[in-house]
mmCIF file of C-alpha atoms and ligand atoms in Angstrom:
data_model
loop_
_atom_site.group_PDB
_atom_site.id
_atom_site.type_symbol
_atom_site.label_atom_id
_atom_site.label_comp_id
_atom_site.label_asym_id
_atom_site.label_seq_id
_atom_site.Cartn_x
_atom_site.Cartn_y
_atom_site.Cartn_z
ATOM 1 C CA MET A 1 0.000 0.000 0.000
ATOM 2 C CA GLU A 2 1.264 3.444 -0.922
ATOM 3 C CA LEU A 3 -0.254 6.894 -0.631
ATOM 4 C CA ASN A 4 0.815 9.380 -3.270
ATOM 5 C CA ILE A 5 -0.227 12.984 -2.840
ATOM 6 C CA ASP A 6 0.607 15.159 -5.786
ATOM 7 C CA ALA A 7 0.452 18.978 -6.064
ATOM 8 C CA LEU A 8 -2.594 19.284 -3.818
ATOM 9 C CA THR A 9 -4.040 22.772 -3.407
ATOM 10 C CA LYS A 10 -6.907 24.197 -1.384
ATOM 11 C CA THR A 11 -8.086 27.768 -0.895
ATOM 12 C CA TYR A 12 -11.022 28.326 1.468
ATOM 13 C CA PRO A 13 -13.839 30.695 0.464
ATOM 14 C CA ASN A 14 -12.410 33.317 2.873
ATOM 15 C CA GLY A 15 -9.251 33.419 0.724
ATOM 16 C CA VAL A 16 -6.959 31.420 3.056
ATOM 17 C CA GLN A 17 -4.620 29.249 0.969
ATOM 18 C CA ALA A 18 -4.394 26.243 3.290
ATOM 19 C CA LEU A 19 -2.597 23.871 0.871
ATOM 20 C CA LYS A 20 -0.170 25.296 -1.690
ATOM 21 C CA GLY A 21 0.831 22.305 -3.779
ATOM 22 C CA ILE A 22 1.491 19.488 -1.315
ATOM 23 C CA THR A 23 3.418 16.539 -2.761
ATOM 24 C CA LEU A 24 4.192 13.560 -0.506
ATOM 25 C CA HIS A 25 4.830 9.847 -1.045
ATOM 26 C CA ILE A 26 3.937 7.820 2.004
ATOM 27 C CA LYS A 27 4.764 4.144 2.584
ATOM 28 C CA PRO A 28 3.390 1.708 5.200
ATOM 29 C CA GLY A 29 4.431 2.434 8.781
ATOM 30 C CA MET A 30 4.045 5.456 10.981
ATOM 31 C CA PHE A 31 4.330 8.771 9.160
ATOM 32 C CA GLY A 32 4.544 12.014 11.149
ATOM 33 C CA LEU A 33 3.109 15.221 9.757
ATOM 34 C CA LEU A 34 4.650 17.943 11.861
ATOM 35 C CA GLY A 35 3.725 21.611 11.679
ATOM 36 C CA PRO A 36 2.652 24.583 13.777
ATOM 37 C CA ASN A 37 -1.005 25.489 14.274
ATOM 38 C CA GLY A 38 -2.481 26.756 11.041
ATOM 39 C CA ALA A 39 0.101 24.912 8.872
ATOM 40 C CA GLY A 40 -2.585 23.047 6.936
ATOM 41 C CA LYS A 41 -2.327 19.653 8.634
ATOM 42 C CA SER A 42 -6.043 19.210 9.313
ATOM 43 C CA SER A 43 -6.946 20.468 5.852
ATOM 44 C CA LEU A 44 -4.665 17.806 4.379
ATOM 45 C CA MET A 45 -5.953 15.069 6.735
ATOM 46 C CA ARG A 46 -9.582 15.882 5.984
ATOM 47 C CA THR A 47 -8.893 15.821 2.244
ATOM 48 C CA ILE A 48 -7.179 12.410 2.435
ATOM 49 C CA ALA A 49 -10.062 11.190 4.622
ATOM 50 C CA THR A 50 -12.468 12.154 1.788
ATOM 51 C CA LEU A 51 -14.270 14.711 3.980
ATOM 52 C CA GLN A 52 -13.323 17.774 1.994
ATOM 53 C CA GLU A 53 -12.635 18.644 -1.624
ATOM 54 C CA ALA A 54 -9.306 19.913 -2.989
ATOM 55 C CA ASP A 55 -9.092 22.587 -5.679
ATOM 56 C CA SER A 56 -6.450 20.778 -7.724
ATOM 57 C CA GLY A 57 -3.937 17.940 -7.503
ATOM 58 C CA ASN A 58 -4.242 14.196 -7.024
ATOM 59 C CA ILE A 59 -4.222 11.630 -4.247
ATOM 60 C CA LEU A 60 -3.721 7.955 -5.076
ATOM 61 C CA LEU A 61 -4.023 5.144 -2.539
ATOM 62 C CA ASP A 62 -2.342 2.421 -4.570
ATOM 63 C CA ASN A 63 -4.496 2.633 -7.693
ATOM 64 C CA VAL A 64 -7.547 4.193 -6.076
ATOM 65 C CA ASP A 65 -8.216 7.844 -6.906
ATOM 66 C CA VAL A 66 -8.998 9.209 -3.433
ATOM 67 C CA LEU A 67 -10.549 12.466 -4.651
ATOM 68 C CA LYS A 68 -12.933 10.670 -7.029
ATOM 69 C CA ASP A 69 -13.592 7.209 -5.638
ATOM 70 C CA LYS A 70 -14.501 8.146 -2.068
ATOM 71 C CA THR A 71 -16.522 5.024 -1.298
ATOM 72 C CA ALA A 72 -13.606 2.737 -2.122
ATOM 73 C CA VAL A 73 -11.249 4.767 0.078
ATOM 74 C CA ARG A 74 -13.645 4.757 3.021
ATOM 75 C CA GLN A 75 -13.540 0.957 3.116
ATOM 76 C CA TRP A 76 -9.792 1.134 3.765
ATOM 77 C CA LEU A 77 -9.846 4.119 6.075
ATOM 78 C CA GLY A 78 -9.712 4.599 9.831
ATOM 79 C CA TYR A 79 -9.926 8.223 10.923
ATOM 80 C CA LEU A 80 -9.566 9.898 14.294
ATOM 81 C CA PRO A 81 -10.397 13.572 13.752
ATOM 82 C CA GLN A 82 -8.930 16.380 15.851
ATOM 83 C CA ASP A 83 -12.280 17.231 17.388
ATOM 84 C CA PHE A 84 -13.525 13.711 18.015
ATOM 85 C CA GLY A 85 -16.806 14.233 19.855
ATOM 86 C CA VAL A 86 -18.545 11.470 21.785
ATOM 87 C CA TYR A 87 -22.114 11.169 22.931
ATOM 88 C CA PRO A 88 -21.697 11.563 26.711
ATOM 89 C CA LYS A 89 -24.775 9.574 27.731
ATOM 90 C CA VAL A 90 -24.006 6.538 25.587
ATOM 91 C CA SER A 91 -21.744 3.708 26.725
ATOM 92 C CA ALA A 92 -18.525 3.005 24.856
ATOM 93 C CA GLU A 93 -19.834 -0.433 23.968
ATOM 94 C CA GLN A 94 -23.101 0.899 22.523
ATOM 95 C CA LEU A 95 -21.372 3.547 20.411
ATOM 96 C CA LEU A 96 -18.694 1.184 19.114
ATOM 97 C CA ASP A 97 -21.360 -1.385 18.242
ATOM 98 C CA HIS A 98 -23.251 1.304 16.332
ATOM 99 C CA ILE A 99 -20.116 2.381 14.447
ATOM 100 C CA ALA A 100 -19.339 -1.251 13.591
ATOM 101 C CA GLN A 101 -22.810 -1.579 12.075
ATOM 102 C CA LEU A 102 -22.266 1.600 10.063
ATOM 103 C CA LYS A 103 -18.994 0.115 8.809
ATOM 104 C CA GLY A 104 -20.962 -2.817 7.456
ATOM 105 C CA ILE A 105 -20.453 -5.502 10.091
ATOM 106 C CA HIS A 106 -24.018 -6.784 10.279
ATOM 107 C CA ASN A 107 -23.541 -10.124 12.004
ATOM 108 C CA LYS A 108 -24.205 -9.651 15.735
ATOM 109 C CA ALA A 109 -21.897 -12.420 16.950
ATOM 110 C CA GLU A 110 -19.110 -11.175 14.711
ATOM 111 C CA ARG A 111 -19.540 -7.654 16.091
ATOM 112 C CA LYS A 112 -19.470 -8.905 19.650
ATOM 113 C CA ALA A 113 -16.194 -10.752 19.128
ATOM 114 C CA LEU A 114 -14.695 -7.802 17.279
ATOM 115 C CA LEU A 115 -15.642 -5.313 19.999
ATOM 116 C CA ALA A 116 -14.223 -7.545 22.712
ATOM 117 C CA ALA A 117 -10.920 -7.801 20.816
ATOM 118 C CA ILE A 118 -10.709 -4.072 20.131
ATOM 119 C CA PHE A 119 -11.580 -3.026 23.703
ATOM 120 C CA GLU A 120 -8.849 -5.388 24.895
ATOM 121 C CA LYS A 121 -6.389 -3.858 22.461
ATOM 122 C CA VAL A 122 -7.062 -0.276 23.585
ATOM 123 C CA ASN A 123 -7.177 -1.363 27.217
ATOM 124 C CA LEU A 124 -10.774 -0.279 27.839
ATOM 125 C CA THR A 125 -12.394 -3.661 28.523
ATOM 126 C CA LYS A 126 -12.991 -2.746 32.166
ATOM 127 C CA HIS A 127 -14.633 0.536 31.197
ATOM 128 C CA CYS A 128 -16.606 -0.440 28.099
ATOM 129 C CA LYS A 129 -19.992 -0.342 29.813
ATOM 130 C CA LYS A 130 -19.434 3.155 31.199
ATOM 131 C CA ASN A 131 -20.912 6.233 29.577
ATOM 132 C CA LEU A 132 -18.417 8.113 27.420
ATOM 133 C CA GLY A 133 -19.103 11.308 29.360
ATOM 134 C CA THR A 134 -17.240 9.773 32.317
ATOM 135 C CA TYR A 135 -14.069 9.062 30.286
ATOM 136 C CA SER A 136 -10.793 10.978 30.798
ATOM 137 C CA GLY A 137 -9.080 12.677 27.820
ATOM 138 C CA GLY A 138 -6.748 9.726 27.344
ATOM 139 C CA MET A 139 -9.582 7.189 27.522
ATOM 140 C CA LYS A 140 -11.556 9.169 24.930
ATOM 141 C CA GLN A 141 -8.553 9.157 22.593
ATOM 142 C CA ARG A 142 -8.123 5.414 23.032
ATOM 143 C CA PHE A 143 -11.821 4.985 22.299
ATOM 144 C CA GLY A 144 -11.239 7.179 19.228
ATOM 145 C CA ILE A 145 -8.537 4.787 18.048
ATOM 146 C CA ALA A 146 -10.817 1.825 18.779
ATOM 147 C CA GLN A 147 -13.456 3.167 16.379
ATOM 148 C CA ALA A 148 -10.774 3.993 13.787
ATOM 149 C CA LEU A 149 -9.490 0.401 13.897
ATOM 150 C CA ILE A 150 -12.815 -1.239 13.103
ATOM 151 C CA GLY A 151 -12.777 -2.931 9.714
ATOM 152 C CA GLN A 152 -8.983 -3.512 9.632
ATOM 153 C CA PRO A 153 -8.126 -0.276 7.861
ATOM 154 C CA ARG A 154 -5.071 -0.058 5.605
ATOM 155 C CA LEU A 155 -4.849 3.701 6.059
ATOM 156 C CA VAL A 156 -5.227 5.199 9.537
ATOM 157 C CA ILE A 157 -5.263 8.961 10.018
ATOM 158 C CA VAL A 158 -4.948 10.483 13.481
ATOM 159 C CA ASP A 159 -5.145 14.264 13.742
ATOM 160 C CA GLU A 160 -3.393 15.850 16.756
ATOM 161 C CA PRO A 161 -4.203 12.873 18.990
ATOM 162 C CA THR A 162 -1.953 13.705 21.935
ATOM 163 C CA ALA A 163 -2.878 17.364 22.413
ATOM 164 C CA GLY A 164 -4.267 17.759 25.920
ATOM 165 C CA LEU A 165 -3.124 14.356 27.209
ATOM 166 C CA ASP A 166 -0.999 14.097 30.359
ATOM 167 C CA PRO A 167 2.367 12.280 30.023
ATOM 168 C CA ALA A 168 1.038 8.911 31.242
ATOM 169 C CA GLU A 169 -1.964 9.061 28.910
ATOM 170 C CA ARG A 170 0.306 10.077 26.055
ATOM 171 C CA ASN A 171 2.543 7.068 26.698
ATOM 172 C CA ARG A 172 -0.398 4.703 26.681
ATOM 173 C CA PHE A 173 -1.537 6.233 23.422
ATOM 174 C CA TYR A 174 1.978 5.887 21.908
ATOM 175 C CA ASN A 175 2.010 2.202 22.828
ATOM 176 C CA LEU A 176 -1.317 1.693 21.189
ATOM 177 C CA LEU A 177 -0.388 3.473 17.967
ATOM 178 C CA SER A 178 2.904 1.628 17.662
ATOM 179 C CA GLN A 179 1.034 -1.694 17.750
ATOM 180 C CA ILE A 180 -0.922 -0.962 14.591
ATOM 181 C CA GLY A 181 0.326 -3.310 11.877
ATOM 182 C CA GLN A 182 3.442 -2.547 9.896
ATOM 183 C CA GLU A 183 1.501 -3.075 6.687
ATOM 184 C CA THR A 184 -0.805 -0.185 7.477
ATOM 185 C CA ILE A 185 -0.079 3.439 6.666
ATOM 186 C CA VAL A 186 -0.589 5.500 9.824
ATOM 187 C CA ILE A 187 -0.481 9.266 9.396
ATOM 188 C CA LEU A 188 -0.019 11.100 12.650
ATOM 189 C CA SER A 189 -0.566 14.824 12.431
ATOM 190 C CA THR A 190 0.941 16.759 15.324
ATOM 191 C CA HIS A 191 2.661 19.945 16.455
ATOM 192 C CA ILE A 192 4.500 17.971 19.154
ATOM 193 C CA VAL A 193 8.033 16.980 18.105
ATOM 194 C CA GLU A 194 8.149 14.285 20.803
ATOM 195 C CA ASP A 195 5.304 12.417 19.037
ATOM 196 C CA VAL A 196 7.355 12.132 15.859
ATOM 197 C CA LYS A 197 10.617 11.337 17.663
ATOM 198 C CA THR A 198 9.001 8.487 19.585
ATOM 199 C CA LEU A 199 6.895 6.922 16.881
ATOM 200 C CA CYS A 200 7.739 7.789 13.310
ATOM 201 C CA ALA A 201 10.256 6.277 10.883
ATOM 202 C CA ASP A 202 9.391 8.895 8.292
ATOM 203 C CA PHE A 203 8.062 12.427 8.648
ATOM 204 C CA ALA A 204 7.420 15.717 6.930
ATOM 205 C CA ILE A 205 7.372 19.279 8.191
ATOM 206 C CA ILE A 206 4.645 21.457 6.772
ATOM 207 C CA CYS A 207 4.156 25.146 7.295
ATOM 208 C CA ASP A 208 2.027 27.708 5.471
ATOM 209 C CA GLY A 209 0.486 24.975 3.339
ATOM 210 C CA GLU A 210 3.847 23.795 1.978
ATOM 211 C CA VAL A 211 6.103 20.796 2.621
ATOM 212 C CA LEU A 212 9.395 22.212 3.905
ATOM 213 C CA PHE A 213 11.075 18.882 4.715
ATOM 214 C CA HIS A 214 10.480 15.165 4.196
ATOM 215 C CA GLY A 215 12.808 12.477 5.517
ATOM 216 C CA GLN A 216 13.766 10.203 8.378
ATOM 217 C CA PRO A 217 14.137 11.709 11.863
ATOM 218 C CA ASP A 218 17.711 10.379 12.356
ATOM 219 C CA GLU A 219 18.866 11.697 9.004
ATOM 220 C CA ALA A 220 17.212 15.028 9.682
ATOM 221 C CA VAL A 221 19.118 15.401 12.953
ATOM 222 C CA LYS A 222 22.410 14.581 11.195
ATOM 223 C CA LEU A 223 21.857 17.568 8.901
ATOM 224 C CA VAL A 224 22.237 20.015 11.808
ATOM 225 C CA GLU A 225 24.622 17.951 13.973
ATOM 226 C CA GLY A 226 27.544 20.125 15.103
ATOM 227 C CA GLN A 227 25.713 23.311 14.149
ATOM 228 C CA VAL A 228 23.625 23.866 17.280
ATOM 229 C CA PHE A 229 24.963 26.213 19.954
ATOM 230 C CA THR A 230 23.454 27.584 23.119
ATOM 231 C CA LYS A 231 24.072 30.551 25.409
ATOM 232 C CA VAL A 232 22.337 32.107 28.395
ATOM 233 C CA ILE A 233 21.733 35.829 27.856
ATOM 234 C CA GLU A 234 19.797 38.663 29.512
ATOM 235 C CA GLN A 235 16.227 38.852 28.221
ATOM 236 C CA GLU A 236 16.662 42.393 26.898
ATOM 237 C CA GLU A 237 19.615 41.285 24.728
ATOM 238 C CA ILE A 238 17.483 39.050 22.544
ATOM 239 C CA ASP A 239 16.959 41.505 19.689
ATOM 240 C CA THR A 240 20.703 42.028 19.275
ATOM 241 C CA TYR A 241 21.232 38.262 19.166
ATOM 242 C CA LYS A 242 18.416 37.829 16.645
ATOM 243 C CA ASP A 243 20.107 40.444 14.436
ATOM 244 C CA ASN A 244 23.464 38.669 14.554
ATOM 245 C CA TYR A 245 22.653 34.948 14.763
ATOM 246 C CA LYS A 246 20.076 32.487 13.481
ATOM 247 C CA VAL A 247 18.157 32.066 16.740
ATOM 248 C CA ILE A 248 15.838 29.038 16.467
ATOM 249 C CA SER A 249 14.391 28.796 19.987
ATOM 250 C CA THR A 250 14.495 30.475 23.370
ATOM 251 C CA GLN A 251 13.702 29.274 26.852
ATOM 252 C CA ILE A 252 13.364 31.357 30.022
ATOM 253 C CA LYS A 253 15.597 29.966 32.781
ATOM 254 C CA GLY A 254 15.738 31.637 36.203
ATOM 255 C CA GLY A 255 14.806 35.028 34.777
ATOM 256 C CA LYS A 256 17.417 34.761 31.995
ATOM 257 C CA LEU A 257 17.074 33.483 28.468
ATOM 258 C CA ALA A 258 18.725 30.308 27.126
ATOM 259 C CA ILE A 259 18.886 30.680 23.364
ATOM 260 C CA ARG A 260 19.712 28.063 20.725
ATOM 261 C CA ILE A 261 21.208 29.080 17.428
ATOM 262 C CA ILE A 262 22.233 27.323 14.222
ATOM 263 C CA SER A 263 25.651 28.180 12.837
ATOM 264 C CA GLU A 264 27.996 26.327 10.473
ATOM 265 C CA LEU A 265 31.039 27.778 12.241
ATOM 266 C CA HIS A 266 31.597 27.960 16.013
ATOM 267 C CA PRO A 267 30.341 31.438 16.908
ATOM 268 C CA ASP A 268 32.608 31.802 20.014
ATOM 269 C CA ASN A 269 31.311 34.777 22.057
ATOM 270 C CA GLY A 270 30.386 32.446 24.953
ATOM 271 C CA PHE A 271 28.316 29.999 22.897
ATOM 272 C CA VAL A 272 28.590 26.301 23.750
ATOM 273 C CA SER A 273 28.136 23.466 21.243
ATOM 274 C CA VAL A 274 25.277 21.080 22.115
ATOM 275 C CA PRO A 275 24.027 17.813 20.571
ATOM 276 C CA ALA A 276 21.361 18.430 17.936
ATOM 277 C CA GLY A 277 17.839 17.085 18.368
ATOM 278 C CA LEU A 278 14.758 16.771 16.201
ATOM 279 C CA GLU A 279 13.355 19.922 17.815
ATOM 280 C CA ASP A 280 16.315 21.869 16.432
ATOM 281 C CA VAL A 281 15.564 20.551 12.948
ATOM 282 C CA TYR A 282 11.916 21.496 13.315
ATOM 283 C CA PHE A 283 12.485 24.987 14.747
ATOM 284 C CA ASN A 284 15.240 25.673 12.224
ATOM 285 C CA THR A 285 13.003 24.598 9.349
ATOM 286 C CA ILE A 286 10.015 26.692 10.372
ATOM 287 C CA SER A 287 12.036 29.659 11.683
ATOM 288 C CA GLU A 288 11.992 31.297 8.269
ATOM 289 C CA ARG A 289 8.187 31.266 8.291
ATOM 290 C CA THR A 290 7.238 31.897 11.918
ATOM 291 C CA GLU A 291 8.279 33.829 15.007
ATOM 292 C CA VAL A 292 11.129 32.293 17.043
ATOM 293 C CA ILE A 293 9.687 29.569 19.278
ATOM 294 C CA THR A 294 9.688 30.132 23.034
ATOM 295 C CA LEU A 295 9.805 26.816 24.851
HETATM 296 P P1 ADP B 301 -3.520 22.905 11.191
HETATM 297 O O1 ADP B 301 -4.316 21.652 11.264
HETATM 298 O O2 ADP B 301 -2.100 22.674 10.784
HETATM 299 O O3 ADP B 301 -3.624 23.729 12.444
HETATM 300 P P2 ADP B 301 -5.584 23.835 9.351
HETATM 301 O O4 ADP B 301 -5.615 22.946 8.172
HETATM 302 O O5 ADP B 301 -6.625 23.646 10.405
HETATM 303 O O6 ADP B 301 -4.110 23.805 10.005
HETATM 304 O O7 ADP B 301 -5.669 25.341 8.872
HETATM 305 C C1 ADP B 301 -4.866 25.873 7.815
HETATM 306 C C2 ADP B 301 -5.334 27.298 7.528
HETATM 307 O O8 ADP B 301 -6.632 27.244 6.955
HETATM 308 C C3 ADP B 301 -5.460 28.166 8.761
HETATM 309 O O9 ADP B 301 -5.116 29.475 8.400
HETATM 310 C C4 ADP B 301 -6.929 28.071 9.119
HETATM 311 O O10 ADP B 301 -7.371 29.237 9.796
HETATM 312 C C5 ADP B 301 -7.573 27.953 7.741
HETATM 313 N N1 ADP B 301 -8.823 27.164 7.750
HETATM 314 C C6 ADP B 301 -8.976 25.894 8.169
HETATM 315 N N2 ADP B 301 -10.241 25.465 7.984
HETATM 316 C C7 ADP B 301 -10.905 26.489 7.412
HETATM 317 C C8 ADP B 301 -12.252 26.680 6.966
HETATM 318 N N3 ADP B 301 -13.175 25.696 7.040
HETATM 319 N N4 ADP B 301 -12.571 27.882 6.432
HETATM 320 C C9 ADP B 301 -11.651 28.860 6.339
HETATM 321 N N5 ADP B 301 -10.373 28.763 6.725
HETATM 322 C C10 ADP B 301 -9.988 27.583 7.270
#
């Protein structure tokens, strides 16, 4: 299975150009789509999930034309939207059973066995009879994955799934996502670098509706290895440093400012060389398009 997105564009009626010619080739495994808020991630996810039209371009899932043959794509698709709402007064079991019926599983015994297996997988067996309104954020997200996994999808799309989860819930969710079969394409849209670092063998950075980088996390880090330097400065000095160096991120520490810069040569002037991380790649890549990130 392969997903080929080619020169995809979308302008909303209010004039916002959300996708400016996105081209991406995505293979089975976990693919991270990393970008700041407003980058166009959800617009792209919704288009691949057949929920919204593009203005131009193509998407092929193997030989299936995603933009034209929506019904065929939906049979292969599992989708966890960013704003996954649940009916609070319905139990997880009732809602999942309903969704399974909508996905075409009409045999009651088959549904029962399937639900039991999926609840076990997402670790909600104990809670499946509870109303969804009583679920924590992490439990709701795991329920969201449960519904996305019905029907053994070959393409799973999860849009900002870890936003708002505490670290323990996020870990549980990571474990769950990493268990989805290697044959399946899983697209994880996120603005959290940690998500990509932990889970993804392949990723892209998008910003302003454009792909700015596509590659493997390790290779990406190698590109800036040896070029990241840090220094603690007074907060009011920041503008001078921004004028003279490529500042990619800042962090307030004890009233002062720890800044990270990218430089091919050692800048001296009190800067210390530090190991590069995926965050440096990300902030460096988007720094030309956005304000410097404050951590
Ligand atoms: P992300 O998911 O990366 O935060 P989105 O795809 O939600 O980005 O948004 C990309 C841009 O398109 C933003 O400027 C956003 O305000 C705009 N946008 C998104 N959805 C709509 C819509 N339905 N109508 C108008 N503008 C939209």
